[in-house]
Structure formats: structure tokens, C-alpha cells
PDB file of C-alpha atoms in Angstrom:
ATOM      1  CA  MET A  38     -38.018 100.679  95.068  1.00 69.00           C
ATOM      2  CA  ALA A  39     -40.438  99.303  97.502  1.00 92.00           C
ATOM      3  CA  ILE A  40     -44.336  98.895  96.751  1.00 95.00           C
ATOM      4  CA  ASP A  41     -46.300 101.713  99.335  1.00 94.00           C
ATOM      5  CA  LEU A  42     -48.687 100.432 100.979  1.00 93.00           C
ATOM      6  CA  GLN A  43     -50.251 103.837 101.607  1.00 92.00           C
ATOM      7  CA  HIS A  44     -50.985 104.547  97.684  1.00 95.00           C
ATOM      8  CA  ARG A  45     -53.100 104.118  94.773  1.00 97.00           C
ATOM      9  CA  TYR A  46     -51.721 102.341  91.927  1.00 97.00           C
ATOM     10  CA  ASP A  47     -52.687 103.267  88.910  1.00 97.00           C
ATOM     11  CA  SER A  48     -50.727 101.468  86.368  1.00 97.00           C
ATOM     12  CA  SER A  49     -50.409  97.837  85.851  1.00 97.00           C
ATOM     13  CA  ASP A  50     -46.367  97.520  84.914  1.00 97.00           C
ATOM     14  CA  ASP A  51     -45.850  98.570  88.345  1.00 97.00           C
ATOM     15  CA  PHE A  52     -47.810  95.623  89.663  1.00 98.00           C
ATOM     16  CA  PHE A  53     -45.447  93.167  87.603  1.00 98.00           C
ATOM     17  CA  THR A  54     -42.425  95.564  88.456  1.00 97.00           C
ATOM     18  CA  LEU A  55     -42.318  95.691  92.035  1.00 97.00           C
ATOM     19  CA  GLY A  56     -44.388  92.410  93.144  1.00 96.00           C
ATOM     20  CA  GLY A  57     -47.622  93.155  93.397  1.00 97.00           C
ATOM     21  CA  SER A  58     -49.175  90.667  94.057  1.00 97.00           C
ATOM     22  CA  VAL A  59     -51.011  90.350  97.728  1.00 97.00           C
ATOM     23  CA  VAL A  60     -50.329  93.988  98.746  1.00 96.00           C
ATOM     24  CA  MET A  61     -50.483  96.222  96.199  1.00 97.00           C
ATOM     25  CA  LYS A  62     -53.780  99.115  95.640  1.00 97.00           C
ATOM     26  CA  LEU A  63     -54.499  99.283  92.392  1.00 98.00           C
ATOM     27  CA  SER A  64     -57.471 101.900  90.438  1.00 98.00           C
ATOM     28  CA  THR A  65     -60.103  99.945  88.569  1.00 98.00           C
ATOM     29  CA  ASP A  66     -58.256 100.067  85.273  1.00 98.00           C
ATOM     30  CA  ALA A  67     -55.157  99.052  86.581  1.00 98.00           C
ATOM     31  CA  ALA A  68     -56.567  96.166  88.428  1.00 98.00           C
ATOM     32  CA  VAL A  69     -58.283  95.182  84.942  1.00 98.00           C
ATOM     33  CA  ALA A  70     -55.198  95.535  82.949  1.00 98.00           C
ATOM     34  CA  VAL A  71     -53.232  93.527  85.572  1.00 98.00           C
ATOM     35  CA  CYS A  72     -56.104  90.755  84.758  1.00 98.00           C
ATOM     36  CA  GLU A  73     -55.724  90.921  81.298  1.00 98.00           C
ATOM     37  CA  THR A  74     -52.206  90.431  80.912  1.00 98.00           C
ATOM     38  CA  ALA A  75     -51.196  88.426  83.780  1.00 98.00           C
ATOM     39  CA  VAL A  76     -51.041  85.303  82.021  1.00 98.00           C
ATOM     40  CA  GLU A  77     -48.466  86.905  79.727  1.00 98.00           C
ATOM     41  CA  HIS A  78     -46.508  86.451  83.042  1.00 98.00           C
ATOM     42  CA  GLY A  79     -47.410  83.309  83.676  1.00 98.00           C
ATOM     43  CA  LEU A  80     -49.392  84.341  86.738  1.00 98.00           C
ATOM     44  CA  VAL A  81     -53.353  83.582  87.492  1.00 98.00           C
ATOM     45  CA  ILE A  82     -55.555  85.671  89.414  1.00 98.00           C
ATOM     46  CA  ALA A  83     -56.553  83.576  92.694  1.00 98.00           C
ATOM     47  CA  ARG A  84     -58.545  86.272  94.416  1.00 98.00           C
ATOM     48  CA  VAL A  85     -59.978  90.071  93.738  1.00 98.00           C
ATOM     49  CA  GLU A  86     -60.590  92.059  97.177  1.00 98.00           C
ATOM     50  CA  GLY A  87     -62.326  95.252  96.602  1.00 98.00           C
ATOM     51  CA  GLY A  88     -62.673  98.429  98.485  1.00 97.00           C
ATOM     52  CA  ILE A  89     -62.702 102.031  98.788  1.00 97.00           C
ATOM     53  CA  TRP A  90     -59.785 104.588  99.105  1.00 97.00           C
ATOM     54  CA  HIS A  91     -60.416 107.011 101.334  1.00 94.00           C
ATOM     55  CA  ALA A  92     -56.621 108.792 100.015  1.00 87.00           C
ATOM     56  CA  PRO A  93     -54.854 107.334 101.935  1.00 84.00           C
ATOM     57  CA  GLY A  94     -56.359 104.101 102.843  1.00 89.00           C
ATOM     58  CA  PHE A  95     -57.948 101.196 102.427  1.00 93.00           C
ATOM     59  CA  GLU A  96     -61.205 100.089 103.410  1.00 95.00           C
ATOM     60  CA  ALA A  97     -61.511  96.371 102.516  1.00 93.00           C
ATOM     61  CA  ARG A  98     -64.939  95.524 101.641  1.00 95.00           C
ATOM     62  CA  LEU A  99     -66.468  91.974 102.989  1.00 94.00           C
ATOM     63  CA  ASP A 100     -69.197  92.354  99.836  1.00 95.00           C
ATOM     64  CA  CYS A 101     -66.477  92.383  97.425  1.00 97.00           C
ATOM     65  CA  ILE A 102     -64.623  89.310  97.036  1.00 98.00           C
ATOM     66  CA  TRP A 103     -64.307  86.995  94.345  1.00 98.00           C
ATOM     67  CA  ASP A 104     -62.396  83.483  94.271  1.00 98.00           C
ATOM     68  CA  GLY A 105     -60.933  82.109  91.158  1.00 98.00           C
ATOM     69  CA  ALA A 106     -58.583  79.177  90.003  1.00 97.00           C
ATOM     70  CA  ASP A 107     -56.368  77.193  92.492  1.00 97.00           C
ATOM     71  CA  PRO A 108     -53.547  76.798  90.871  1.00 98.00           C
ATOM     72  CA  PRO A 109     -51.428  74.476  89.083  1.00 98.00           C
ATOM     73  CA  VAL A 110     -53.437  75.572  86.070  1.00 98.00           C
ATOM     74  CA  ASP A 111     -53.057  75.127  81.880  1.00 98.00           C
ATOM     75  CA  ARG A 112     -53.069  78.460  80.058  1.00 98.00           C
ATOM     76  CA  ARG A 113     -56.515  77.857  78.752  1.00 98.00           C
ATOM     77  CA  VAL A 114     -58.187  77.856  82.485  1.00 98.00           C
ATOM     78  CA  ALA A 115     -56.039  80.929  83.227  1.00 98.00           C
ATOM     79  CA  GLU A 116     -57.251  82.665  80.302  1.00 98.00           C
ATOM     80  CA  GLN A 117     -60.465  81.946  81.118  1.00 98.00           C
ATOM     81  CA  ASN A 118     -60.378  82.758  85.048  1.00 98.00           C
ATOM     82  CA  ASN A 119     -58.829  86.061  84.371  1.00 98.00           C
ATOM     83  CA  ARG A 120     -61.127  87.192  81.642  1.00 98.00           C
ATOM     84  CA  ALA A 121     -63.691  86.074  84.897  1.00 98.00           C
ATOM     85  CA  ALA A 122     -61.497  88.224  87.442  1.00 98.00           C
ATOM     86  CA  ALA A 123     -61.526  91.762  84.932  1.00 98.00           C
ATOM     87  CA  ALA A 124     -65.096  91.233  84.160  1.00 98.00           C
ATOM     88  CA  PHE A 125     -65.943  90.847  88.458  1.00 98.00           C
ATOM     89  CA  ILE A 126     -63.828  94.314  88.783  1.00 98.00           C
ATOM     90  CA  GLN A 127     -65.671  95.767  85.784  1.00 98.00           C
ATOM     91  CA  LEU A 128     -69.135  94.509  87.974  1.00 98.00           C
ATOM     92  CA  ALA A 129     -67.656  95.873  90.995  1.00 98.00           C
ATOM     93  CA  SER A 130     -66.422  99.136  90.309  1.00 96.00           C
ATOM     94  CA  GLY A 131     -70.053 100.767  90.739  1.00 93.00           C
ATOM     95  CA  MET A 132     -69.404 100.774  94.513  1.00 96.00           C
ATOM     96  CA  HIS A 133     -65.362 100.154  95.152  1.00 97.00           C
ATOM     97  CA  ASP A 134     -62.652 102.155  93.518  1.00 97.00           C
ATOM     98  CA  VAL A 135     -59.973  99.949  94.421  1.00 98.00           C
ATOM     99  CA  PHE A 136     -58.296  96.641  94.162  1.00 98.00           C
ATOM    100  CA  VAL A 137     -56.359  94.030  96.049  1.00 98.00           C
ATOM    101  CA  LEU A 138     -54.690  91.230  93.508  1.00 98.00           C
ATOM    102  CA  THR A 139     -53.293  87.805  94.488  1.00 98.00           C
ATOM    103  CA  SER A 140     -52.078  85.894  91.558  1.00 98.00           C
ATOM    104  CA  PRO A 141     -49.410  82.912  91.934  1.00 98.00           C
ATOM    105  CA  SER A 142     -47.807  81.293  89.185  1.00 98.00           C
ATOM    106  CA  MET A 143     -49.628  79.230  87.293  1.00 98.00           C
ATOM    107  CA  ARG A 144     -47.785  76.316  87.790  1.00 98.00           C
ATOM    108  CA  GLY A 145     -48.790  76.518  91.813  1.00 96.00           C
ATOM    109  CA  TRP A 146     -48.114  78.547  94.863  1.00 93.00           C
TER     110      TRP A 146
END
């Protein structure tokens, strides 16, 4: 199954199963869940890009970008970073309802 670029995903499982980094549009809850479990998959959240969903269609917003850690990083740093990414998403969710996450391996790009 390929990632549907015109779909907003509501499941963090889809992100990990389909390899959604950089391209998958996620609901707020799914994006937070990805951040909360990314370390268990060996991933660090390097960037969050938020926007508005137009069913279908993603309107990226320049006022909703968060840059995180640049791997390689250890587990402790990745956990702190990913918690900060989740907090950013929750804070931004008042104006933005869809997020794209860039999540490289903790070992590096």
C-alpha cells in the first residue's frame, strides 16, 4: 500500500507501516502519537510542518514550522526532542489541523 498524498491519516500506525516521513499528512492526534512512540522505532523528529486541511489538500503554513534535533543523537536526546515536538504540535493545533513530520533514524540521515 502506497501513501495517498491527498489523504489525512488519523493513525500513527500508518506512519510507521508506510514510512510516512516527509510526505504523510497527519491529524493532530496521529502526529502527537508518532512523536510519543518514534524513539521505539529508532526515530527522532527533526522537523514538524503544520498546515490546514482542505479535504483533500494540504495548505502548508510558514508560521507553523518547528526544527528539532539533527541526528545522530542518543536515546535521551531523542526522547526530549520528541516530547518537545509533541508539545509544539499541541500548541499549534489551535490554528493548524494537519502536520507533516520529518523523522530520520537516531543514528543519522
